[in-house]
Coordinates of C-alpha atoms in Angstrom, one line a residue:
M1 CA 69.7 22.5 -36.0
A2 CA 66.3 20.8 -36.1
N3 CA 67.1 18.9 -33.0
C4 CA 67.8 22.2 -31.2
A5 CA 64.5 23.7 -32.2
V6 CA 62.6 20.6 -30.9
Y7 CA 64.6 20.8 -27.7
V8 CA 63.7 24.5 -27.2
L9 CA 60.0 23.9 -27.9
C10 CA 59.8 21.1 -25.4
L11 CA 61.6 23.2 -22.8
L12 CA 59.2 26.1 -23.3
F13 CA 56.2 23.7 -23.0
A14 CA 57.6 22.2 -19.8
V15 CA 58.3 25.6 -18.3
T16 CA 54.8 26.8 -19.2
Y17 CA 53.2 23.7 -17.7
V18 CA 55.1 24.0 -14.5
Q19 CA 54.4 27.7 -14.3
A20 CA 50.7 27.1 -14.8
D21 CA 50.7 24.5 -12.1
S22 CA 52.5 26.8 -9.8
W23 CA 50.1 29.6 -10.5
E24 CA 47.2 27.4 -9.2
T25 CA 49.2 26.3 -6.3
L26 CA 50.1 29.9 -5.4
L27 CA 46.6 31.1 -5.9
L28 CA 45.2 28.3 -3.7
G29 CA 47.7 29.0 -1.0
N30 CA 46.9 32.7 -1.1
L31 CA 43.1 32.1 -0.9
T32 CA 43.2 29.6 1.9
A33 CA 46.1 31.1 4.0
D34 CA 43.9 33.2 6.3
H35 CA 40.5 31.6 5.4
E36 CA 38.3 30.2 8.1
P37 CA 35.9 27.5 6.8
E38 CA 33.5 28.0 9.7
A39 CA 32.9 31.7 9.0
R40 CA 30.2 32.8 6.5
P41 CA 32.0 34.2 3.4
V42 CA 30.5 37.7 3.4
L43 CA 32.1 41.1 3.8
N44 CA 29.1 42.5 5.5
H45 CA 28.0 40.4 8.4
S46 CA 24.3 41.5 8.1
H47 CA 24.1 40.1 4.5
P48 CA 22.9 36.6 4.0
V49 CA 24.6 34.0 1.9
S50 CA 22.3 33.1 -1.0
V51 CA 22.6 29.4 -1.8
T52 CA 20.9 28.1 -5.0
I53 CA 20.2 24.4 -5.0
D54 CA 19.5 22.1 -7.9
V55 CA 18.8 18.4 -7.5
A56 CA 19.1 15.8 -10.3
L57 CA 17.2 12.5 -9.7
A58 CA 19.4 9.8 -11.1
Q59 CA 17.5 6.7 -9.9
I60 CA 14.7 5.6 -7.6
I61 CA 16.3 2.6 -6.1
S62 CA 13.4 1.3 -4.0
V63 CA 10.2 2.3 -2.4
D64 CA 9.5 0.4 0.8
S65 CA 5.8 0.6 1.2
R66 CA 5.7 -1.4 4.5
N67 CA 8.3 0.8 6.2
Q68 CA 7.4 3.9 4.3
Q69 CA 10.9 4.6 3.1
L70 CA 12.3 6.0 -0.2
L71 CA 15.8 5.1 -1.4
T72 CA 17.1 7.4 -4.1
S73 CA 20.3 8.2 -6.0
L74 CA 20.7 12.0 -6.3
W75 CA 23.1 14.5 -7.8
I76 CA 23.2 17.5 -5.6
R77 CA 24.3 20.9 -7.0
M78 CA 24.8 23.9 -4.8
Y79 CA 25.9 27.4 -5.9
W80 CA 26.8 30.4 -3.8
T81 CA 29.2 33.4 -3.8
D82 CA 32.3 33.5 -1.5
E83 CA 33.1 37.2 -1.2
L84 CA 36.4 36.3 0.4
M85 CA 37.7 34.3 -2.5
R86 CA 38.0 36.6 -5.5
W87 CA 41.0 37.4 -7.7
T88 CA 41.9 38.9 -11.0
P89 CA 42.8 36.2 -13.5
S90 CA 45.5 38.2 -15.2
D91 CA 47.4 38.5 -11.9
W92 CA 47.6 34.8 -11.6
G93 CA 48.6 33.6 -15.0
G94 CA 45.1 33.7 -16.5
T95 CA 43.7 31.2 -13.9
S96 CA 40.0 31.8 -13.9
A97 CA 38.9 28.7 -11.8
I98 CA 40.4 26.3 -9.3
R99 CA 39.2 23.2 -7.7
V100 CA 39.6 22.7 -4.0
S101 CA 38.5 20.2 -1.4
S102 CA 35.2 21.3 0.0
E103 CA 36.5 20.8 3.5
K104 CA 38.9 23.7 3.1
I105 CA 36.2 26.3 2.3
W106 CA 32.9 27.4 3.8
R107 CA 30.0 25.2 2.7
P108 CA 26.3 25.5 3.7
D109 CA 25.0 23.0 6.2
I110 CA 22.1 22.1 4.0
L111 CA 20.6 18.7 4.6
V112 CA 17.4 16.7 4.0
Y113 CA 15.1 17.2 6.9
N114 CA 13.3 13.9 6.4
S115 CA 16.4 11.8 5.9
L116 CA 16.8 8.6 7.8
L117 CA 20.5 8.2 7.2
P118 CA 23.1 11.0 7.3
Y119 CA 25.1 12.1 4.3
G120 CA 27.7 9.6 3.3
S121 CA 31.4 10.1 2.9
N122 CA 30.9 10.6 -0.8
F123 CA 30.1 14.3 -0.4
E124 CA 32.8 15.0 2.3
D125 CA 35.6 14.1 -0.1
S126 CA 34.1 15.9 -3.1
E127 CA 35.7 19.0 -4.5
A128 CA 34.2 22.4 -5.2
T129 CA 35.0 24.7 -8.1
I130 CA 35.8 28.3 -7.3
Y131 CA 35.7 31.0 -10.0
S132 CA 37.5 34.3 -10.1
D133 CA 34.4 36.3 -9.3
G134 CA 33.9 34.4 -6.1
S135 CA 31.1 32.1 -7.3
V136 CA 31.3 28.5 -6.0
A137 CA 29.9 25.4 -7.5
W138 CA 29.7 22.3 -5.2
L139 CA 28.5 19.2 -7.0
F140 CA 28.4 15.7 -5.4
P141 CA 26.4 12.4 -5.7
L142 CA 24.3 11.3 -2.8
T143 CA 22.4 8.1 -2.0
M144 CA 19.6 9.1 0.3
L145 CA 17.2 7.1 2.4
S146 CA 14.3 9.3 3.4
T147 CA 10.8 8.9 4.8
C148 CA 7.8 8.9 2.5
S149 CA 4.2 8.9 3.6
I150 CA 2.6 6.2 1.5
D151 CA -1.1 5.9 1.1
V152 CA -2.1 2.4 0.0
S153 CA -5.8 3.0 -0.3
Y154 CA -5.8 2.1 -4.0
F155 CA -2.9 -0.4 -4.0
P156 CA -1.9 -1.7 -6.5
Y157 CA -3.3 1.2 -8.6
D158 CA -1.9 3.9 -6.3
E159 CA 0.0 7.1 -6.8
Q160 CA 2.5 8.4 -4.3
T161 CA 4.2 11.7 -3.6
C162 CA 7.5 11.5 -1.9
N163 CA 9.2 14.7 -0.7
L164 CA 12.8 15.7 -0.1
Q165 CA 13.0 18.8 2.0
F166 CA 16.3 20.7 1.8
G167 CA 17.2 23.4 4.3
S168 CA 19.9 24.7 6.6
W169 CA 20.0 23.2 10.1
S170 CA 22.1 25.9 11.9
F171 CA 21.3 29.1 10.0
D172 CA 18.1 31.0 9.6
G173 CA 17.0 32.8 6.5
L174 CA 18.7 36.0 7.6
R175 CA 22.1 34.2 7.5
V176 CA 21.7 31.6 4.8
D177 CA 19.0 32.0 2.2
I178 CA 18.2 28.9 0.1
T179 CA 16.4 29.0 -3.3
N180 CA 15.8 26.5 -6.0
K181 CA 17.4 26.9 -9.4
S182 CA 14.3 26.0 -11.3
A183 CA 10.7 24.9 -10.8
T184 CA 11.5 21.3 -11.7
G185 CA 14.4 19.0 -10.8
D186 CA 16.7 17.5 -13.3
T187 CA 15.6 14.2 -14.7
G188 CA 17.7 14.1 -17.8
S189 CA 19.8 11.2 -16.5
Y190 CA 17.0 9.4 -14.7
K191 CA 17.2 5.6 -14.8
V192 CA 13.7 4.1 -15.2
N193 CA 12.4 2.1 -12.3
E194 CA 10.6 -1.2 -13.1
E195 CA 8.0 -0.8 -10.4
W196 CA 7.3 2.9 -10.3
E197 CA 6.7 5.4 -13.1
L198 CA 8.1 8.9 -12.5
I199 CA 5.3 11.4 -13.4
S200 CA 7.0 14.6 -12.3
F201 CA 9.8 15.9 -10.1
N202 CA 9.0 19.4 -9.0
A203 CA 10.6 21.9 -6.7
R204 CA 9.1 24.6 -4.5
R205 CA 10.4 27.0 -2.0
A206 CA 8.7 27.7 1.4
V207 CA 9.5 29.9 4.4
F208 CA 8.5 28.6 7.9
L209 CA 8.1 30.6 11.1
Y210 CA 8.5 28.6 14.3
D211 CA 7.2 29.5 17.8
C212 CA 10.7 29.2 19.2
C213 CA 12.3 31.8 16.9
P214 CA 11.2 35.0 15.2
E215 CA 13.6 34.4 12.2
P216 CA 12.3 32.9 9.0
Y217 CA 13.6 29.4 8.0
P218 CA 13.5 28.9 4.2
S219 CA 13.6 25.4 2.6
V220 CA 13.3 23.9 -0.8
T221 CA 11.2 20.8 -1.2
Y222 CA 11.6 18.4 -4.2
S223 CA 8.5 16.3 -4.8
A224 CA 8.6 13.1 -6.8
F225 CA 5.2 12.1 -8.0
L226 CA 5.2 8.4 -8.6
R227 CA 2.6 6.0 -10.1
R228 CA 2.9 2.2 -9.4
R229 CA 3.2 0.0 -12.4
S230 CA 0.3 -2.5 -11.9
L231 CA 1.0 -5.1 -14.6
F232 CA 2.9 -7.3 -12.1
Y233 CA 0.1 -7.2 -9.6
N234 CA -2.6 -7.7 -12.2
V235 CA -0.8 -11.0 -13.3
N236 CA 0.3 -12.2 -9.9
V237 CA -2.4 -11.0 -7.6
I238 CA -5.7 -9.9 -9.3
A239 CA -5.7 -12.7 -11.9
P240 CA -5.3 -15.5 -9.4
C241 CA -8.3 -14.2 -7.5
F242 CA -10.5 -14.6 -10.6
L243 CA -9.1 -18.1 -11.0
F244 CA -9.9 -19.0 -7.4
V245 CA -13.5 -17.9 -7.9
L246 CA -13.8 -19.8 -11.2
V247 CA -12.4 -23.0 -9.6
S248 CA -14.9 -22.6 -6.7
L249 CA -17.7 -22.1 -9.2
F250 CA -16.7 -25.3 -11.1
G251 CA -17.4 -27.1 -7.8
F252 CA -21.1 -26.7 -8.6
W253 CA -20.6 -29.0 -11.6
V254 CA -19.2 -31.8 -9.4
P255 CA -21.9 -34.3 -8.6
A256 CA -23.3 -34.1 -5.1
A257 CA -22.6 -37.8 -4.5
C258 CA -18.9 -37.1 -5.0
G259 CA -17.2 -36.5 -1.6
E260 CA -14.8 -33.9 -3.1
K261 CA -17.5 -31.4 -3.9
L262 CA -17.4 -29.6 -0.6
S263 CA -13.7 -30.1 0.0
L264 CA -12.8 -28.4 -3.3
G265 CA -14.5 -25.2 -2.2
V266 CA -12.9 -25.3 1.3
T267 CA -9.5 -25.8 -0.3
V268 CA -10.0 -22.8 -2.5
L269 CA -11.1 -20.7 0.4
L270 CA -8.0 -21.7 2.5
A271 CA -5.7 -21.0 -0.5
L272 CA -7.3 -17.6 -0.9
V273 CA -6.8 -16.7 2.7
V274 CA -3.1 -17.8 2.7
F275 CA -2.5 -15.9 -0.6
M276 CA -4.0 -12.8 1.0
Q277 CA -1.7 -13.0 4.0
V278 CA 1.3 -13.2 1.7
V279 CA 0.3 -10.1 -0.1
N280 CA -0.4 -8.2 3.1
Q281 CA 3.2 -8.7 4.2
S282 CA 4.3 -6.2 1.6
L283 CA 1.8 -3.5 2.8
P284 CA 2.3 -1.0 5.6
I285 CA 0.4 -1.6 8.8
T286 CA -2.2 1.2 8.8
S287 CA -5.7 1.7 10.1
R288 CA -6.4 4.8 8.1
S289 CA -7.9 2.9 5.2
V290 CA -8.3 -0.6 3.8
P291 CA -6.2 -1.1 0.7
Y292 CA -8.0 -1.7 -2.5
V293 CA -6.4 -5.1 -2.9
G294 CA -7.6 -5.9 0.6
Q295 CA -11.2 -5.0 -0.3
F296 CA -10.9 -7.1 -3.5
F297 CA -9.6 -10.0 -1.5
G298 CA -12.3 -9.6 1.1
A299 CA -15.1 -9.6 -1.6
T300 CA -13.5 -12.6 -3.2
I301 CA -13.3 -14.5 0.1
V302 CA -16.9 -13.7 1.0
I303 CA -18.2 -14.9 -2.5
V304 CA -16.1 -18.1 -2.3
A305 CA -17.4 -18.7 1.3
I306 CA -21.0 -18.2 0.0
S307 CA -20.4 -20.6 -2.8
V308 CA -19.1 -23.2 -0.4
S309 CA -22.2 -22.7 1.9
F310 CA -24.5 -23.1 -1.1
S311 CA -22.6 -26.3 -2.1
A312 CA -23.5 -27.7 1.3
F313 CA -27.1 -26.8 0.8
G314 CA -27.0 -28.5 -2.6
I315 CA -25.6 -31.7 -1.0
M316 CA -28.4 -31.5 1.6
F317 CA -31.0 -31.4 -1.2
H318 CA -29.4 -34.3 -3.0
F319 CA -29.5 -36.5 0.1
H320 CA -32.9 -35.2 1.3
E321 CA -34.4 -38.2 3.2
L322 CA -36.1 -36.6 6.2
N323 CA -39.7 -37.9 5.9
L324 CA -39.2 -37.6 2.1
K325 CA -41.6 -34.7 1.9
K326 CA -42.6 -33.4 -1.5
P327 CA -40.6 -30.3 -2.6
P328 CA -42.6 -27.1 -2.0
P329 CA -44.0 -25.3 -5.1
W330 CA -42.0 -22.1 -4.5
L331 CA -38.8 -24.1 -4.7
K332 CA -39.8 -25.5 -8.1
T333 CA -40.6 -22.0 -9.3
I334 CA -37.3 -20.6 -8.3
L335 CA -35.3 -23.5 -9.7
F336 CA -36.3 -23.1 -13.3
V337 CA -39.8 -24.4 -13.8
P338 CA -39.5 -25.4 -17.6
G339 CA -36.6 -27.8 -16.7
Y340 CA -38.7 -29.3 -13.9
R341 CA -41.6 -29.9 -16.2
I342 CA -39.4 -31.6 -18.7
W343 CA -38.0 -33.9 -16.0
Q344 CA -41.6 -34.7 -14.9
R345 CA -42.6 -35.6 -18.4
C346 CA -39.6 -37.9 -18.8
C347 CA -40.4 -39.6 -15.5
S348 CA -44.1 -40.1 -16.3
N349 CA -43.2 -41.7 -19.7
K350 CA -40.8 -44.1 -18.0
K351 CA -43.5 -45.1 -15.5
S352 CA -46.1 -45.8 -18.3
V353 CA -43.6 -48.0 -20.1
D354 CA -43.0 -50.0 -16.9
I355 CA -46.8 -50.6 -16.5
K356 CA -47.1 -51.8 -20.1
E357 CA -44.3 -54.2 -19.6
E358 CA -46.1 -55.6 -16.6
R359 CA -49.4 -56.2 -18.4
P360 CA -48.5 -59.7 -19.8
D361 CA -47.8 -61.0 -16.4
S362 CA -51.2 -59.8 -15.1
V363 CA -53.0 -61.6 -18.0
E364 CA -51.2 -64.8 -17.3
S365 CA -52.2 -64.5 -13.7
D366 CA -55.9 -64.1 -14.7
I367 CA -55.8 -67.2 -16.9
A368 CA -54.2 -69.1 -14.1
V369 CA -56.9 -68.0 -11.7
E370 CA -59.7 -69.0 -14.1
N371 CA -58.2 -72.5 -14.6
F372 CA -57.8 -72.8 -11.0
D373 CA -61.5 -71.9 -10.5
E374 CA -62.5 -74.6 -13.0
L375 CA -60.5 -77.2 -11.2
T376 CA -61.8 -76.3 -7.8
A377 CA -65.4 -76.2 -9.0
D378 CA -65.5 -80.0 -9.3
R379 CA -64.0 -80.5 -5.9
K380 CA -66.0 -78.0 -3.8
S381 CA -67.2 -80.7 -1.6
F382 CA -64.0 -81.4 0.3
M383 CA -61.4 -78.7 -0.6
A384 CA -63.5 -75.5 -0.8
G385 CA -62.8 -74.3 2.7
H386 CA -59.1 -75.2 2.6
V387 CA -58.4 -73.5 -0.8
M388 CA -60.3 -70.4 0.1
T389 CA -58.3 -70.0 3.3
H390 CA -55.0 -70.2 1.4
M391 CA -56.3 -67.9 -1.4
S392 CA -57.2 -65.3 1.2
K393 CA -53.7 -65.5 2.7
I394 CA -52.1 -65.2 -0.8
D395 CA -54.3 -62.2 -1.6
K396 CA -53.2 -60.5 1.6
N397 CA -49.5 -61.2 0.9
L398 CA -49.8 -60.0 -2.7
Q399 CA -51.5 -56.8 -1.5
A400 CA -48.7 -56.2 1.1
I401 CA -46.1 -56.7 -1.6
K402 CA -47.9 -54.3 -3.9
D403 CA -48.2 -51.7 -1.1
T404 CA -44.5 -52.0 -0.3
A405 CA -43.5 -51.7 -4.0
D406 CA -45.7 -48.7 -4.4
E407 CA -44.2 -47.1 -1.3
N408 CA -40.7 -47.8 -2.5
Q409 CA -41.5 -46.4 -5.9
A410 CA -42.9 -43.3 -4.4
Q411 CA -39.9 -42.8 -2.2
E412 CA -37.5 -43.3 -5.2
S413 CA -39.6 -40.8 -7.1
L414 CA -39.2 -38.3 -4.4
Q415 CA -35.5 -38.9 -4.1
E416 CA -35.1 -38.4 -7.8
E417 CA -37.1 -35.2 -7.6
W418 CA -34.9 -33.9 -4.8
R419 CA -31.8 -34.9 -6.8
F420 CA -33.0 -33.1 -9.8
L421 CA -33.8 -30.0 -7.8
S422 CA -30.3 -30.2 -6.2
A423 CA -28.7 -30.2 -9.7
Q424 CA -30.9 -27.3 -10.7
L425 CA -29.9 -25.5 -7.6
D426 CA -26.2 -25.9 -8.4
R427 CA -26.7 -24.4 -11.9
V428 CA -28.7 -21.5 -10.6
L429 CA -26.3 -20.7 -7.8
M430 CA -23.3 -20.9 -10.2
V431 CA -24.8 -18.4 -12.6
S432 CA -26.0 -16.1 -9.8
I433 CA -22.6 -16.1 -7.9
L434 CA -20.7 -15.5 -11.2
L435 CA -22.9 -12.5 -12.0
V436 CA -22.6 -11.1 -8.5
Y437 CA -18.8 -11.4 -8.6
L438 CA -18.6 -9.7 -12.0
I439 CA -20.8 -6.9 -10.8
V440 CA -18.8 -6.4 -7.6
S441 CA -15.5 -6.5 -9.5
A442 CA -16.7 -4.1 -12.1
S443 CA -18.1 -1.7 -9.5
M444 CA -14.7 -1.7 -7.6
F445 CA -12.7 -1.1 -10.7
L446 CA -15.0 1.7 -11.8
S447 CA -14.7 3.3 -8.4
L448 CA -11.0 4.0 -8.9
P449 CA -10.0 7.6 -9.6
P450 CA -9.6 8.3 -13.4
G451 CA -6.2 7.7 -14.7
L452 CA -5.1 5.0 -12.2
L453 CA -6.0 2.0 -14.5
R454 CA -3.0 2.2 -16.9

């Protein structure tokens, strides 16, 4: 008995399932029997088909700044009413909704005006849901490559607005009217992009009138407001610029006698130029404005070039041998006078010590001369003329040696003075260039619009 009851229940369930499936089949066949997918689904030809669109931004795949392209993953949702597909659910076994291939029904030819690639096959094979009151919901995913006008004036601290303009291509607003479902797009399932921060995703409707046609053409534009995440560029672009400048400034500490002093600055300058070319490859070719990073690189290159030029001047001062003229007073004033006076005091003390050390030799010479005079006094008769002649020659030779020594000492003193001024010049230039670079960098960062440095 129990087995019979179970058998009857299973049979009833199977019959009910088959009947339900047959109801949908019969309903679908009845609705699409005489349906023409190309005709607008309205009973009155003068009435437009009102299409409501809603776009969900699933992911910003990439923003190609150089080619000014935006690649996004979207979920498109379109809603309209098909007045030719209505039924009473009670007449069809309680069926209130059916799903049908979108190719078998009329669908709006709404596309993205600024798209670079056509819709993919992922929307052609999608199904639409038709309800008993004639309302249709057509939902499908879409990967869209579109144009995006990118302004890199403040790169890498820039903000961009990329638009997706939806509208009918074949019908005017009197035939197909398009409106947005809400003032903002759906970002509930948005996947965060590592390079760009999504600030907002707004929608607005606009109606355009063209010279060719008197009819209005409505469209809905979704605007994605993006802000570039600058941490990557701060670490890999901006920070190396500061390091390049610091390395070039350290070149002022390298002794002028070292042959690598000037080559260090030239190497840094060349590395900076090459680094700038690498960064420029990711930027669009535009003449409207110079990117912020380009201005920063330009200022850095100019400052490094100035430091290299001043290093050459420092080397020239160090090896200053043209007539060995005394340094002008104004140069001593500019290059830190207290330090110059300390150096002079040290040099004068050194000279006085040298003189004191030479005094014993001069005393011995005087004694030798006196003894020599006593010896020659007894022999004036036959050696006076001969000795005086030799003494006169010796005196001239000693005077020439003394003059040469004094001249060499003066030249060495001038060389030491120029070398000291060269070292002082390096210190002054290093501090001055560092201050100038800090002021230029601070002024450039402060000139950015508020809110970009985040």
